[in-house]
mmCIF file of C-alpha atoms in Angstrom:
data_model
loop_
_atom_site.group_PDB
_atom_site.id
_atom_site.type_symbol
_atom_site.label_atom_id
_atom_site.label_comp_id
_atom_site.label_asym_id
_atom_site.label_seq_id
_atom_site.Cartn_x
_atom_site.Cartn_y
_atom_site.Cartn_z
ATOM 1 C CA MET A 1 0.000 0.000 0.000
ATOM 2 C CA SER A 2 1.364 3.426 -0.919
ATOM 3 C CA SER A 3 1.870 5.660 2.082
ATOM 4 C CA ASP A 4 0.567 8.544 -0.029
ATOM 5 C CA THR A 5 -2.920 7.042 0.291
ATOM 6 C CA ASN A 6 -2.744 7.535 4.080
ATOM 7 C CA LEU A 7 -2.228 11.256 4.263
ATOM 8 C CA GLU A 8 -3.421 13.875 6.688
ATOM 9 C CA ILE A 9 -3.591 17.275 4.957
ATOM 10 C CA GLU A 10 -4.584 20.019 7.352
ATOM 11 C CA VAL A 11 -4.254 23.572 8.565
ATOM 12 C CA LYS A 12 -5.327 25.113 11.846
ATOM 13 C CA PHE A 13 -6.252 28.593 13.011
ATOM 14 C CA LEU A 14 -6.128 30.085 16.489
ATOM 15 C CA VAL A 15 -9.453 31.856 17.080
ATOM 16 C CA ALA A 16 -10.721 34.245 19.718
ATOM 17 C CA ASP A 17 -14.398 33.278 19.418
ATOM 18 C CA LEU A 18 -15.009 29.630 18.590
ATOM 19 C CA SER A 19 -18.804 29.988 18.793
ATOM 20 C CA ALA A 20 -18.818 32.752 16.189
ATOM 21 C CA VAL A 21 -16.771 30.658 13.769
ATOM 22 C CA ARG A 22 -19.110 27.708 14.359
ATOM 23 C CA GLU A 23 -22.103 29.897 13.500
ATOM 24 C CA ARG A 24 -20.469 31.009 10.258
ATOM 25 C CA LEU A 25 -19.662 27.395 9.360
ATOM 26 C CA ILE A 26 -23.256 26.303 9.953
ATOM 27 C CA ALA A 27 -24.507 29.270 7.916
ATOM 28 C CA HIS A 28 -22.350 28.059 5.002
ATOM 29 C CA GLY A 29 -23.808 24.551 5.188
ATOM 30 C CA ALA A 30 -21.495 22.671 7.549
ATOM 31 C CA THR A 31 -23.199 19.813 9.370
ATOM 32 C CA LEU A 32 -22.427 18.068 12.643
ATOM 33 C CA LYS A 33 -20.381 14.910 12.174
ATOM 34 C CA LYS A 34 -19.415 14.176 15.791
ATOM 35 C CA PRO A 35 -20.635 16.014 18.908
ATOM 36 C CA ARG A 36 -18.301 17.711 21.369
ATOM 37 C CA ILE A 37 -16.249 15.113 23.229
ATOM 38 C CA TYR A 38 -13.350 15.076 25.667
ATOM 39 C CA GLU A 39 -10.105 13.531 24.368
ATOM 40 C CA HIS A 40 -7.246 12.086 26.381
ATOM 41 C CA ASN A 41 -4.015 11.501 24.447
ATOM 42 C CA ILE A 42 -0.649 9.984 25.303
ATOM 43 C CA ARG A 43 2.474 10.471 23.186
ATOM 44 C CA TYR A 44 5.012 7.647 23.437
ATOM 45 C CA ASP A 45 8.718 7.651 22.735
ATOM 46 C CA ASP A 46 11.936 6.267 24.126
ATOM 47 C CA ASP A 47 13.910 8.111 26.786
ATOM 48 C CA ALA A 48 15.859 10.017 24.134
ATOM 49 C CA ASP A 49 12.748 11.032 22.141
ATOM 50 C CA ARG A 50 14.127 9.386 19.011
ATOM 51 C CA LEU A 51 10.719 9.245 17.311
ATOM 52 C CA LEU A 52 10.245 12.959 17.855
ATOM 53 C CA SER A 53 13.720 13.702 16.462
ATOM 54 C CA ARG A 54 12.760 11.834 13.258
ATOM 55 C CA GLY A 55 9.500 13.737 12.877
ATOM 56 C CA GLN A 56 7.428 10.739 13.974
ATOM 57 C CA LEU A 57 4.664 10.405 16.531
ATOM 58 C CA LEU A 58 3.047 7.417 18.217
ATOM 59 C CA ARG A 59 -0.153 8.270 20.048
ATOM 60 C CA LEU A 60 -2.819 6.457 22.038
ATOM 61 C CA ARG A 61 -6.146 8.319 22.160
ATOM 62 C CA GLN A 62 -9.308 7.781 24.160
ATOM 63 C CA ASP A 63 -12.562 9.562 23.369
ATOM 64 C CA THR A 64 -15.638 7.526 22.425
ATOM 65 C CA ARG A 65 -13.212 4.808 21.326
ATOM 66 C CA ALA A 66 -9.556 3.945 21.782
ATOM 67 C CA ARG A 67 -7.065 4.000 18.925
ATOM 68 C CA ILE A 68 -3.376 4.006 18.165
ATOM 69 C CA THR A 69 -2.060 6.516 15.638
ATOM 70 C CA TYR A 70 1.294 6.785 13.905
ATOM 71 C CA LYS A 71 2.242 10.014 12.121
ATOM 72 C CA GLY A 72 5.350 10.590 10.048
ATOM 73 C CA ILE A 73 6.864 12.477 7.155
ATOM 74 C CA PRO A 74 5.211 11.589 3.811
ATOM 75 C CA GLN A 75 7.301 9.589 1.364
ATOM 76 C CA SER A 76 6.642 11.877 -1.607
ATOM 77 C CA ALA A 77 8.966 14.894 -1.513
ATOM 78 C CA ALA A 78 6.539 16.881 -3.692
ATOM 79 C CA LEU A 79 4.019 16.889 -0.843
ATOM 80 C CA LEU A 80 6.413 18.871 1.321
ATOM 81 C CA ASN A 81 5.787 21.930 -0.903
ATOM 82 C CA SER A 82 2.139 22.102 0.121
ATOM 83 C CA GLU A 83 0.796 25.210 1.852
ATOM 84 C CA ALA A 84 -0.894 22.840 4.314
ATOM 85 C CA ARG A 85 0.632 20.482 6.833
ATOM 86 C CA VAL A 86 0.957 17.053 5.218
ATOM 87 C CA ARG A 87 1.681 13.962 7.273
ATOM 88 C CA GLU A 88 1.519 10.238 6.742
ATOM 89 C CA GLU A 89 -1.127 8.945 9.136
ATOM 90 C CA LEU A 90 -1.821 5.318 10.041
ATOM 91 C CA GLU A 91 -4.466 4.492 12.621
ATOM 92 C CA ILE A 92 -6.110 1.440 14.147
ATOM 93 C CA ASP A 93 -8.867 0.973 16.698
ATOM 94 C CA VAL A 94 -8.067 -0.985 19.841
ATOM 95 C CA SER A 95 -10.578 -2.607 22.157
ATOM 96 C CA ASP A 96 -8.950 -1.647 25.457
ATOM 97 C CA PHE A 97 -7.053 1.591 26.179
ATOM 98 C CA ASP A 98 -5.200 0.308 29.252
ATOM 99 C CA THR A 99 -4.084 -2.903 27.562
ATOM 100 C CA ALA A 100 -2.860 -0.966 24.524
ATOM 101 C CA ASP A 101 -0.865 1.282 26.866
ATOM 102 C CA THR A 102 0.699 -1.779 28.500
ATOM 103 C CA ILE A 103 1.622 -3.355 25.147
ATOM 104 C CA ILE A 104 3.321 -0.182 23.926
ATOM 105 C CA GLN A 105 5.311 0.099 27.137
ATOM 106 C CA ARG A 106 6.301 -3.589 26.976
ATOM 107 C CA LEU A 107 7.865 -2.776 23.601
ATOM 108 C CA GLY A 108 10.169 -0.263 25.258
ATOM 109 C CA LEU A 109 8.335 3.000 24.668
ATOM 110 C CA VAL A 110 7.117 5.128 27.548
ATOM 111 C CA PRO A 111 4.534 7.894 27.984
ATOM 112 C CA ARG A 112 6.387 11.111 27.260
ATOM 113 C CA GLN A 113 3.545 13.596 27.133
ATOM 114 C CA VAL A 114 -0.167 13.797 27.892
ATOM 115 C CA TYR A 115 -2.472 16.224 26.125
ATOM 116 C CA GLU A 116 -6.172 16.943 26.375
ATOM 117 C CA LYS A 117 -8.834 18.673 24.367
ATOM 118 C CA TYR A 118 -12.546 19.016 23.787
ATOM 119 C CA ARG A 119 -13.377 18.467 20.118
ATOM 120 C CA GLU A 120 -16.473 18.912 17.983
ATOM 121 C CA THR A 121 -16.365 17.714 14.373
ATOM 122 C CA LEU A 122 -18.252 19.220 11.439
ATOM 123 C CA GLN A 123 -18.245 18.435 7.726
ATOM 124 C CA LEU A 124 -18.691 20.626 4.667
ATOM 125 C CA ASP A 125 -18.373 18.921 1.298
ATOM 126 C CA ASN A 126 -14.958 17.210 1.352
ATOM 127 C CA VAL A 127 -13.504 19.217 4.220
ATOM 128 C CA GLU A 128 -13.594 17.971 7.796
ATOM 129 C CA ILE A 129 -13.695 20.769 10.337
ATOM 130 C CA VAL A 130 -12.808 20.303 13.979
ATOM 131 C CA LEU A 131 -13.432 22.862 16.685
ATOM 132 C CA ASP A 132 -10.819 22.285 19.358
ATOM 133 C CA GLU A 133 -10.875 23.667 22.876
ATOM 134 C CA MET A 134 -7.293 23.260 24.032
ATOM 135 C CA PRO A 135 -5.902 24.100 27.473
ATOM 136 C CA PHE A 136 -3.964 26.996 25.908
ATOM 137 C CA GLY A 137 -6.545 28.329 23.430
ATOM 138 C CA ASP A 138 -9.279 27.576 20.911
ATOM 139 C CA PHE A 139 -8.564 26.407 17.374
ATOM 140 C CA VAL A 140 -10.327 25.538 14.134
ATOM 141 C CA GLU A 141 -8.666 22.759 12.157
ATOM 142 C CA LEU A 142 -9.478 22.007 8.521
ATOM 143 C CA GLU A 143 -8.586 18.717 6.874
ATOM 144 C CA GLY A 144 -9.037 17.821 3.221
ATOM 145 C CA ASP A 145 -8.119 19.106 -0.226
ATOM 146 C CA GLU A 146 -5.895 22.170 0.002
ATOM 147 C CA ALA A 147 -7.871 24.250 -2.506
ATOM 148 C CA GLU A 148 -11.160 23.440 -0.786
ATOM 149 C CA MET A 149 -9.705 24.303 2.604
ATOM 150 C CA ARG A 150 -8.496 27.641 1.286
ATOM 151 C CA ARG A 151 -11.954 28.489 -0.109
ATOM 152 C CA LEU A 152 -13.684 27.465 3.100
ATOM 153 C CA ALA A 153 -11.287 29.484 5.236
ATOM 154 C CA ALA A 154 -12.036 32.593 3.182
ATOM 155 C CA ALA A 155 -15.782 31.970 3.391
ATOM 156 C CA VAL A 156 -15.805 31.854 7.190
ATOM 157 C CA GLN A 157 -13.281 34.670 7.713
ATOM 158 C CA LEU A 158 -10.253 32.598 8.678
ATOM 159 C CA ASP A 159 -7.141 34.363 7.398
ATOM 160 C CA TRP A 160 -5.148 31.841 5.325
ATOM 161 C CA ASN A 161 -2.006 33.887 5.894
ATOM 162 C CA ARG A 162 -2.352 33.220 9.627
ATOM 163 C CA ARG A 163 -2.766 29.461 9.252
ATOM 164 C CA ILE A 164 -0.737 27.327 11.638
ATOM 165 C CA LEU A 165 1.171 24.285 10.399
ATOM 166 C CA THR A 166 2.653 23.294 13.748
ATOM 167 C CA ASN A 167 0.821 20.616 15.732
ATOM 168 C CA TYR A 168 -0.389 21.228 19.271
ATOM 169 C CA LEU A 169 2.610 19.539 20.836
ATOM 170 C CA GLY A 170 4.908 21.717 18.758
ATOM 171 C CA LEU A 171 3.102 24.830 19.991
ATOM 172 C CA MET A 172 3.423 23.516 23.523
ATOM 173 C CA ALA A 173 7.170 23.048 23.034
ATOM 174 C CA GLU A 174 7.479 26.647 21.808
ATOM 175 C CA LEU A 175 5.557 27.974 24.797
ATOM 176 C CA LYS A 176 7.598 25.895 27.229
ATOM 177 C CA ALA A 177 10.875 27.133 25.752
ATOM 178 C CA ARG A 178 9.835 30.786 25.550
ATOM 179 C CA TYR A 179 8.294 31.064 29.005
ATOM 180 C CA ASP A 180 10.258 28.367 30.838
ATOM 181 C CA LEU A 181 7.094 26.511 31.790
ATOM 182 C CA PRO A 182 7.665 23.945 34.554
ATOM 183 C CA PHE A 183 5.542 21.236 32.903
ATOM 184 C CA ASP A 184 5.373 19.264 29.640
ATOM 185 C CA ASP A 185 1.806 17.973 29.666
ATOM 186 C CA LEU A 186 -0.783 19.970 27.739
ATOM 187 C CA THR A 187 -3.596 19.526 30.273
ATOM 188 C CA PHE A 188 -6.364 21.762 31.532
ATOM 189 C CA ALA A 189 -5.081 21.414 35.099
ATOM 190 C CA ASN A 190 -1.610 22.643 34.129
ATOM 191 C CA PHE A 191 -2.951 25.717 32.341
ATOM 192 C CA GLU A 192 -5.659 26.564 34.871
ATOM 193 C CA HIS A 193 -3.486 29.198 36.533
ATOM 194 C CA CYS A 194 -0.855 29.586 33.814
ATOM 195 C CA PRO A 195 -0.456 33.224 32.657
ATOM 196 C CA VAL A 196 0.430 32.357 29.051
ATOM 197 C CA SER A 197 -1.467 30.859 26.126
ATOM 198 C CA ALA A 198 -0.882 30.004 22.479
ATOM 199 C CA GLU A 199 -1.922 33.542 21.635
ATOM 200 C CA ASN A 200 1.386 34.724 23.082
ATOM 201 C CA LEU A 201 3.198 32.948 20.240
ATOM 202 C CA PHE A 202 1.374 35.003 17.588
ATOM 203 C CA ASP A 203 1.006 38.340 19.351
ATOM 204 C CA LYS A 204 2.387 40.993 16.966
ATOM 205 C CA SER A 205 2.455 43.774 19.548
#
């Protein structure tokens, strides 16, 4: 199977008013695909973070189901010229979150980072839209054909020039480095009294 058939093509936008963007999406015909749900994620790596250094990610997620996801750099070099973030993505459902966690750790990988979110999923034509409430800010993520994503972004007043291609863990790493945060996990508890947010990374003032 070609890895280019298992691609995640996406962009995200940091937004100040998630409800307003949702209203604009609905007005343009977006429909609910999955209701708002809490997600618990664990990123695994070895003690030296060798997967991370190779641009790879192994994740175990629990929401309404449990699944293991691998993400990596796509094999086709041409895809790296996209204006969206393009990743190879392979995913399988698992029947038991705790057992999957144990299996991964038996193979020598350990939990390196926990991250949480609340996510609602919408659909408009061939674009999947997720509304993410993260501990450090609210985001809209578009996934699908690049041209369709660009048109949809314009229609609902999301500035394509302010699109974000870094994943949430990458944003967390930037915040941690810039503000010397004393924690790695992207959890609501950690950010409850934290004076910084993702907005600090894009503040032009």
